[in-house]
GROMACS .gro file of C-alpha atoms in nm:
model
  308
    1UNK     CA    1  22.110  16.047   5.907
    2UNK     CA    2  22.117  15.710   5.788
    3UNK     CA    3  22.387  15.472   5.797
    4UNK     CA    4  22.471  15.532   5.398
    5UNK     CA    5  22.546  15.895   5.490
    6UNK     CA    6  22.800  15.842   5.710
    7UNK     CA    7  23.195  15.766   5.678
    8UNK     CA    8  23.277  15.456   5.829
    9UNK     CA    9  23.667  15.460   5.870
   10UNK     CA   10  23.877  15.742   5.937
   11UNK     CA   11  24.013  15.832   6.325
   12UNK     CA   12  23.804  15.649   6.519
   13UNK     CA   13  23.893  15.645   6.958
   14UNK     CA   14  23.868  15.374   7.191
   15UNK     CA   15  23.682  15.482   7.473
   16UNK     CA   16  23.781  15.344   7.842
   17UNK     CA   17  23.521  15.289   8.097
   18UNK     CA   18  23.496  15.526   8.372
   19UNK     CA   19  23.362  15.414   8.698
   20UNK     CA   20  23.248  15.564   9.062
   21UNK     CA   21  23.334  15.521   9.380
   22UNK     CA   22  23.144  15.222   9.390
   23UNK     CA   23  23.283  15.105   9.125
   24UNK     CA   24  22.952  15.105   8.910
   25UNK     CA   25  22.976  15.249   8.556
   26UNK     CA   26  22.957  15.652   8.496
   27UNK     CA   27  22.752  15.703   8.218
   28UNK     CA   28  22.709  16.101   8.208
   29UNK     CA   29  23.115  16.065   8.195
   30UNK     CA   30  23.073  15.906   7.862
   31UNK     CA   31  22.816  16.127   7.716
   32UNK     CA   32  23.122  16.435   7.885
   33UNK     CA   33  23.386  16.240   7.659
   34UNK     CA   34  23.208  16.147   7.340
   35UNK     CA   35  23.094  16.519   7.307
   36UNK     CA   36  23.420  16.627   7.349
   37UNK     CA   37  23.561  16.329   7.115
   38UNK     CA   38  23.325  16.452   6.855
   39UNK     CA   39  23.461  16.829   6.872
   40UNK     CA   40  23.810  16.700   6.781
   41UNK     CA   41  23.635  16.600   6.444
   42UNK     CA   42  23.662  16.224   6.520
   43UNK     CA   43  23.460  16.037   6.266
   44UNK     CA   44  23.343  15.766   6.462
   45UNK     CA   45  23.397  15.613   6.852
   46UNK     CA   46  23.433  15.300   6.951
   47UNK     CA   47  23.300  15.224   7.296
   48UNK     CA   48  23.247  14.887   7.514
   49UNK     CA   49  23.548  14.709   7.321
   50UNK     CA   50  23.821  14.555   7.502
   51UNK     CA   51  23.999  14.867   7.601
   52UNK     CA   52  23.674  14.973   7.766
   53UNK     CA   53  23.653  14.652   8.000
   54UNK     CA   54  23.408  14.431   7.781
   55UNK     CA   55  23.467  14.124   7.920
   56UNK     CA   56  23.395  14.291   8.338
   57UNK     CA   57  23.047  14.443   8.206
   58UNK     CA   58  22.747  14.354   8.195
   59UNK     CA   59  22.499  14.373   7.870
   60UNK     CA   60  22.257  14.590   8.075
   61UNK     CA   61  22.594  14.778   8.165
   62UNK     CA   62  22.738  14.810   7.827
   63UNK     CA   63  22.359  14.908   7.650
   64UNK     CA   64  22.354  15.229   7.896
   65UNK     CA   65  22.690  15.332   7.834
   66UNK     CA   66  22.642  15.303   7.417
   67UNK     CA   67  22.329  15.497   7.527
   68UNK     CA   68  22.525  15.785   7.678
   69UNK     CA   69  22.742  15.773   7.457
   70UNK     CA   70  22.448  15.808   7.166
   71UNK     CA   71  22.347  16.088   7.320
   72UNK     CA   72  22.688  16.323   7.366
   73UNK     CA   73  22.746  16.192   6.972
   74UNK     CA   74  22.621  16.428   6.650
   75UNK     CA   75  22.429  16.199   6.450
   76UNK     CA   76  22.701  16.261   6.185
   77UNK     CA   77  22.945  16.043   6.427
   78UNK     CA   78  22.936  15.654   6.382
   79UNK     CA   79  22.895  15.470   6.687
   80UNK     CA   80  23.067  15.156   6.730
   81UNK     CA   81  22.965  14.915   6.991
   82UNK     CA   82  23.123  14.547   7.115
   83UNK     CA   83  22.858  14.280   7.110
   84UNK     CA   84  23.114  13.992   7.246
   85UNK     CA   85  22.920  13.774   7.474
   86UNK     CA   86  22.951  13.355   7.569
   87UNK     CA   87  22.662  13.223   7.429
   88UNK     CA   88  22.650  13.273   6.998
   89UNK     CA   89  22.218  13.356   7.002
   90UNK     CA   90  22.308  13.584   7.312
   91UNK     CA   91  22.472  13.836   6.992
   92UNK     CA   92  22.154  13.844   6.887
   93UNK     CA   93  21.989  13.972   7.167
   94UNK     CA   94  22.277  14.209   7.214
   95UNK     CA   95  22.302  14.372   6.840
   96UNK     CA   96  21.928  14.439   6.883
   97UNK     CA   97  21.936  14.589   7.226
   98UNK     CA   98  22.235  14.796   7.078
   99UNK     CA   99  22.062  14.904   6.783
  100UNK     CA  100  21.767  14.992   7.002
  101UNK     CA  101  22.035  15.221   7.181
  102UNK     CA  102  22.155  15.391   6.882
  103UNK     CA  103  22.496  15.177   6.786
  104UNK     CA  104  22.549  15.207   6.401
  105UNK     CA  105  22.743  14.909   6.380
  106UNK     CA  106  22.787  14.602   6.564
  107UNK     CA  107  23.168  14.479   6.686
  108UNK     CA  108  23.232  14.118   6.736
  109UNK     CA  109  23.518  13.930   6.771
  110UNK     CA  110  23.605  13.532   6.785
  111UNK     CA  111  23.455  13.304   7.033
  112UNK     CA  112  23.575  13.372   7.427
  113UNK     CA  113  23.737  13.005   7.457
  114UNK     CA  114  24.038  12.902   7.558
  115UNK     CA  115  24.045  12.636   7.271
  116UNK     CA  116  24.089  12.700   6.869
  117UNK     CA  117  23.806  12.657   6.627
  118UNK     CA  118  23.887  12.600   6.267
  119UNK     CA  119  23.811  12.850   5.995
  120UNK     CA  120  23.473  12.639   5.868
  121UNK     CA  121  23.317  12.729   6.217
  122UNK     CA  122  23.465  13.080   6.241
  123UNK     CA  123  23.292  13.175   5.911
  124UNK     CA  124  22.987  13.008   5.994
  125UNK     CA  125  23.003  13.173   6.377
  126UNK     CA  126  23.026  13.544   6.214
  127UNK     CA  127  22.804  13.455   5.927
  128UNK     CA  128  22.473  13.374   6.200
  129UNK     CA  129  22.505  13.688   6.416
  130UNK     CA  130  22.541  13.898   6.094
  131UNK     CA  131  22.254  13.707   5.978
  132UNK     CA  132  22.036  13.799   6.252
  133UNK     CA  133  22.172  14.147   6.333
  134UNK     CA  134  21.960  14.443   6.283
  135UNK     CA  135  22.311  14.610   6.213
  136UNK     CA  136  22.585  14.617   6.058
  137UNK     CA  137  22.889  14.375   6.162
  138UNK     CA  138  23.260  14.497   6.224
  139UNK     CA  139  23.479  14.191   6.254
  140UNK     CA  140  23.784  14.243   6.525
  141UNK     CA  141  24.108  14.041   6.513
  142UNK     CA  142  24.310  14.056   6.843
  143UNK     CA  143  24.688  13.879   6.796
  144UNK     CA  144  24.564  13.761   7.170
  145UNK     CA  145  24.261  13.539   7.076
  146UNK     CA  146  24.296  13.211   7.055
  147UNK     CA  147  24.139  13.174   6.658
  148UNK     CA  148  24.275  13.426   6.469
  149UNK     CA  149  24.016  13.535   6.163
  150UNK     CA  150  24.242  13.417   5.894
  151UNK     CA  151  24.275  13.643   5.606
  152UNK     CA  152  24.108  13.410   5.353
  153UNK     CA  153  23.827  13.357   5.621
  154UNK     CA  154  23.811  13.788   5.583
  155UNK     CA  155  23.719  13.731   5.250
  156UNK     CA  156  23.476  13.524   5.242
  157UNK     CA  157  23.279  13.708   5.543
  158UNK     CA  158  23.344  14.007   5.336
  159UNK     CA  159  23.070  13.908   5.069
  160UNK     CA  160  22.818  13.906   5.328
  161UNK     CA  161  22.543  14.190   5.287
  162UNK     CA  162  22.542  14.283   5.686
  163UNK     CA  163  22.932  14.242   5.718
  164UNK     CA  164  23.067  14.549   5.636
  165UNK     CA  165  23.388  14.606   5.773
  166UNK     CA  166  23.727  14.494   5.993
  167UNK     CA  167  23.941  14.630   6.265
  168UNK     CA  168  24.268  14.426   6.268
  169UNK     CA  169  24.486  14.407   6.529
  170UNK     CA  170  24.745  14.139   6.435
  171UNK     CA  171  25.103  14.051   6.601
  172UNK     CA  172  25.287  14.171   6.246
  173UNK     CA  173  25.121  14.373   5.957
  174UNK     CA  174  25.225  14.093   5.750
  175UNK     CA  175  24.836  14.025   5.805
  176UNK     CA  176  24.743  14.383   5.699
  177UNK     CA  177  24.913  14.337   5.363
  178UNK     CA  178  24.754  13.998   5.278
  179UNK     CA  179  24.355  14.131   5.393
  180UNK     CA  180  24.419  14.439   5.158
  181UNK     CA  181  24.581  14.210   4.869
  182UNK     CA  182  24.283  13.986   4.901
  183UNK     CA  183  24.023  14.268   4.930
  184UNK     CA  184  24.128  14.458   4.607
  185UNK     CA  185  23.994  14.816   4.565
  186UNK     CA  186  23.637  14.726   4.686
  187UNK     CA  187  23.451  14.952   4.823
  188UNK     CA  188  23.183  14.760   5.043
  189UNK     CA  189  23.416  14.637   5.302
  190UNK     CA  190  23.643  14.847   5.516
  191UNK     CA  191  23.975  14.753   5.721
  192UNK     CA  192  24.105  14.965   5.992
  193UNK     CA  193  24.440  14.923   6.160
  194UNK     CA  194  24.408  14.870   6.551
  195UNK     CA  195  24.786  14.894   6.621
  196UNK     CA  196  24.973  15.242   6.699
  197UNK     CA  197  25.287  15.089   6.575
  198UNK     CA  198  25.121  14.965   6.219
  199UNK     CA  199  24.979  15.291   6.101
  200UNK     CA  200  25.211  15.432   5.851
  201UNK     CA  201  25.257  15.089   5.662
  202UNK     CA  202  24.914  15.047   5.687
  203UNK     CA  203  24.784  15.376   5.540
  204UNK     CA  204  25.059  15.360   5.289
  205UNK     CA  205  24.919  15.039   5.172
  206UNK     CA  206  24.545  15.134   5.131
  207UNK     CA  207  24.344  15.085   5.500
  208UNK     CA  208  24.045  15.312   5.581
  209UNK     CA  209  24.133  15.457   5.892
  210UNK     CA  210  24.231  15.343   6.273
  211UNK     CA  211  24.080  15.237   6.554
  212UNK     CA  212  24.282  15.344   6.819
  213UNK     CA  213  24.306  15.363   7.232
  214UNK     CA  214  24.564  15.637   7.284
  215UNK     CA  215  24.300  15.826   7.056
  216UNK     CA  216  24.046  15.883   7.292
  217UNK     CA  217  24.300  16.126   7.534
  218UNK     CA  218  24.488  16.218   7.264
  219UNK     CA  219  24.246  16.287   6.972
  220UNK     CA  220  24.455  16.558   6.743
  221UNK     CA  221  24.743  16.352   6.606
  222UNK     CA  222  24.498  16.083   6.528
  223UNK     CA  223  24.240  16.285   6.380
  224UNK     CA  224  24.526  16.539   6.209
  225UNK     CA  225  24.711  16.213   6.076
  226UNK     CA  226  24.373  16.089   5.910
  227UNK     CA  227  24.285  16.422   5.744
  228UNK     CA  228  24.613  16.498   5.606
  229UNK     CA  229  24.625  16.148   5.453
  230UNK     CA  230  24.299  16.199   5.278
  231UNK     CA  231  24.436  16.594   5.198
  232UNK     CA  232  24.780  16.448   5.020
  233UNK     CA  233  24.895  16.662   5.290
  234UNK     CA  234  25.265  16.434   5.351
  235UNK     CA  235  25.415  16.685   5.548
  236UNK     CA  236  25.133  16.745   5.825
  237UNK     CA  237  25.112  16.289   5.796
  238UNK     CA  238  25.439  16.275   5.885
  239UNK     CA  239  25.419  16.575   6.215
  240UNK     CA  240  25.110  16.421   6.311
  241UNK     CA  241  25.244  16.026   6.289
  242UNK     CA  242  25.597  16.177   6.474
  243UNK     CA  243  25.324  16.242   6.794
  244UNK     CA  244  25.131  15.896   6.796
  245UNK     CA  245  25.488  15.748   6.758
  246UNK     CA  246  25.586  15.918   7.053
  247UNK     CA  247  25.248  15.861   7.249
  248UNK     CA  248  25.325  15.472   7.180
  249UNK     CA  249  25.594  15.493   7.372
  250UNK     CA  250  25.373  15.498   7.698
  251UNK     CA  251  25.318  15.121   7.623
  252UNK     CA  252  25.666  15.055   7.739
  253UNK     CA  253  25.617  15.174   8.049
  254UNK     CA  254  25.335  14.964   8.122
  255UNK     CA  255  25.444  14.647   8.360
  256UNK     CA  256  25.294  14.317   8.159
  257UNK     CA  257  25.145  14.141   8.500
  258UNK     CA  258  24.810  14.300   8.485
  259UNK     CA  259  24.584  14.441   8.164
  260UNK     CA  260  24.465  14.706   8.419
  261UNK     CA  261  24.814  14.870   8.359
  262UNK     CA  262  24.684  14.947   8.008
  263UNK     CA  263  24.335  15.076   8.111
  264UNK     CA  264  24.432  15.265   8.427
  265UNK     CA  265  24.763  15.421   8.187
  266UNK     CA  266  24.485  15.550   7.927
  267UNK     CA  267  24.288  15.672   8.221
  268UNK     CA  268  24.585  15.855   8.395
  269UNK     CA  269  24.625  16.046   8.032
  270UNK     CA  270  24.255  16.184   8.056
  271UNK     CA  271  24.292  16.287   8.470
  272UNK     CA  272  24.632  16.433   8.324
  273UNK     CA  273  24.453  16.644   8.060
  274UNK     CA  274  24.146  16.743   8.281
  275UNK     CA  275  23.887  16.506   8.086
  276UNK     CA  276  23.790  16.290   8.416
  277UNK     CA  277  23.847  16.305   8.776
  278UNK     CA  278  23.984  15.944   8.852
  279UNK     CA  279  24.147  15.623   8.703
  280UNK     CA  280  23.939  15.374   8.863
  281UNK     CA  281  23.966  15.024   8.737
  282UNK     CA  282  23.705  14.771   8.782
  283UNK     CA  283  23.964  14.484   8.922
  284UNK     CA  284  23.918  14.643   9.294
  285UNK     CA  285  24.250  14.471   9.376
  286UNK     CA  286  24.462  14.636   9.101
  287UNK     CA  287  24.656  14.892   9.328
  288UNK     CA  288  24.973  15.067   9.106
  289UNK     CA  289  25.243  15.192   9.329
  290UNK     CA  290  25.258  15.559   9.404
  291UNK     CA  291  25.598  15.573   9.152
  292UNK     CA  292  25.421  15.426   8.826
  293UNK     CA  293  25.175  15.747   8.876
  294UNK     CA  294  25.516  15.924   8.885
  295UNK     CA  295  25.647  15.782   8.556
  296UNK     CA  296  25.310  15.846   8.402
  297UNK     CA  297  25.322  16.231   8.479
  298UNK     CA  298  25.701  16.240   8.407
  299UNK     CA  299  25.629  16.086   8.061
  300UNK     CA  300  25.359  16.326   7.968
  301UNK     CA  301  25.506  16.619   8.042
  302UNK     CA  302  25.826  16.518   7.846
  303UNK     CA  303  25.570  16.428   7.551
  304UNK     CA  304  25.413  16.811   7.604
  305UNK     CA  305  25.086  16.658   7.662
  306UNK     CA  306  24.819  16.949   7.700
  307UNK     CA  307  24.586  17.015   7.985
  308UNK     CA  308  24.265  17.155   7.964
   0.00000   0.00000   0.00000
């Protein structure tokens, strides 16, 4: 199936990264998850992004992973893989070596620097890898990078030929508004909404779908939300959006000294639900006390969550 067959937007999951004993990646556990993601009727899954540990993997790493991943996928199911690396020619290498693995579209966000770049660079920065990528390009906004891909910048980058979409994941969805104002009704360029707490503004207003984390344990709100959106179906929007408002309240749980909170949180919800057999983090130190798994369980089973 080629790439103009398939539906870019829609529910899309965040995969974590699961790891062994020895702390080395687990690829036949991502080829377990992605079949299962795709059973849920999840139109596309995002794996290797910052949720699934980007910046602590390797290329070599994150190529057999997307691999895996390829292979528990229908063809049907778009496969979305993040290219973020140091050096800018080093995307190169990487969207090829992902293409050659069966990614559908490349996702790249703003430099890894501690320092700001102005807008004139950030164009010209996405514009070369999409240039030389044997893919298609999904920009990603995180509120938490240092240059933030200004809306106007969006538009420009949207004109490109090989740049063919967005997944936005701003402080406010102020930002949200002002991409989709810009944008107009065009139909070349897709934005998704990366934050939980944004998604009934943001469908209301005209996005294509979400990329989200709590997605990938928790596929049927996500997936039920989408559809009924696209059926006019308000009444199963709203049940389904009542659930992922609920889910989000995990985040609040989550103590704000480490990241690995969020990762091992996500990972506790598939152990919960029978989808893997461990929460292993790659930061080896990261050890939660015995009473956050507690609140995790205690949380779940108030939310109903299902085991399998």
């Amino acid at each position: 199936m080629s790439n103009k067959e398939k539906r870019f937007g829609g529910a899309i999951p965040v995969l974590v990264t699961p790891y062994t004993e020895d702390h080395d990646v687990d690829p036949p556990v991502i080829e377990e998850l992605s079949d299962r993601l795709a059973r849920y009727d999840c139109d596309g899954l995002f794996v290797a992004g910052s949720t699934g540990d980007m910046p602590f993997l390797s290329i070599d790493e994150r190529v057999d992973l997307l691999r895996a991943a390829r292979k528990g996928l229908p063809d049907s199911v778009v496969l979305y893989g993040g290219i973020g690396d140091f050096a800018l020619k080093d995307h190169y290498t990487n969207a090829r070596r992902f293409a050659e693995a069966g990614v559908d579209a490349a996702v790249v966000m703003a430099p890894i620097i501690f320092f700001a770049i102005n807008q004139s660079e950030l164009y010209e920065y996405f514009r070369a890898i999409a240039d030389n990528s044997p893919i298609p390009i999904v920009l990603y906004h995180h509120m938490r990078v240092t240059t933030p891909i200004e809306p106007e910048t969006v538009l420009r980058l949207a004109d490109h030929p090989n740049i063919i979409g967005m997944k936005e994941t701003g402080a406010t969805v102020d930002r949200t508004y002002k991409m989709l104002e810009l944008l107009g009704k065009r139909d070349d360029f897709f934005l998704l909404q990366g934050r939980e707490a944004f998604l009934e503004e943001s469908y209301r207003a005209g996005t294509n779908g979400c990329v989200a984390a709590l997605a990938g344990p928790a596929p049927e709100p996500f997936v039920g939300m989408d559809h009924c959106w696209r059926d006019g179906d308000e009444d199963g929007f709203k049940k389904n959006l009542e659930m992922v408002n609920r889910l989000c309240g995990l985040f609040d749980i989550m103590p704000a000294d480490s990241f690995s909170y969020f990762t091992y949180t996500l990972k506790k919800m598939f152990e919960y639900r029978g989808w893997m057999d461990n929460a292993r983090v790659r930061t080896e130190g990261f050890t939660p006390p015995a009473e956050y798994d507690a609140l995790i369980k205690e949380k779940l089973e108030e939310l109903g969550f299902p085991k399998e």
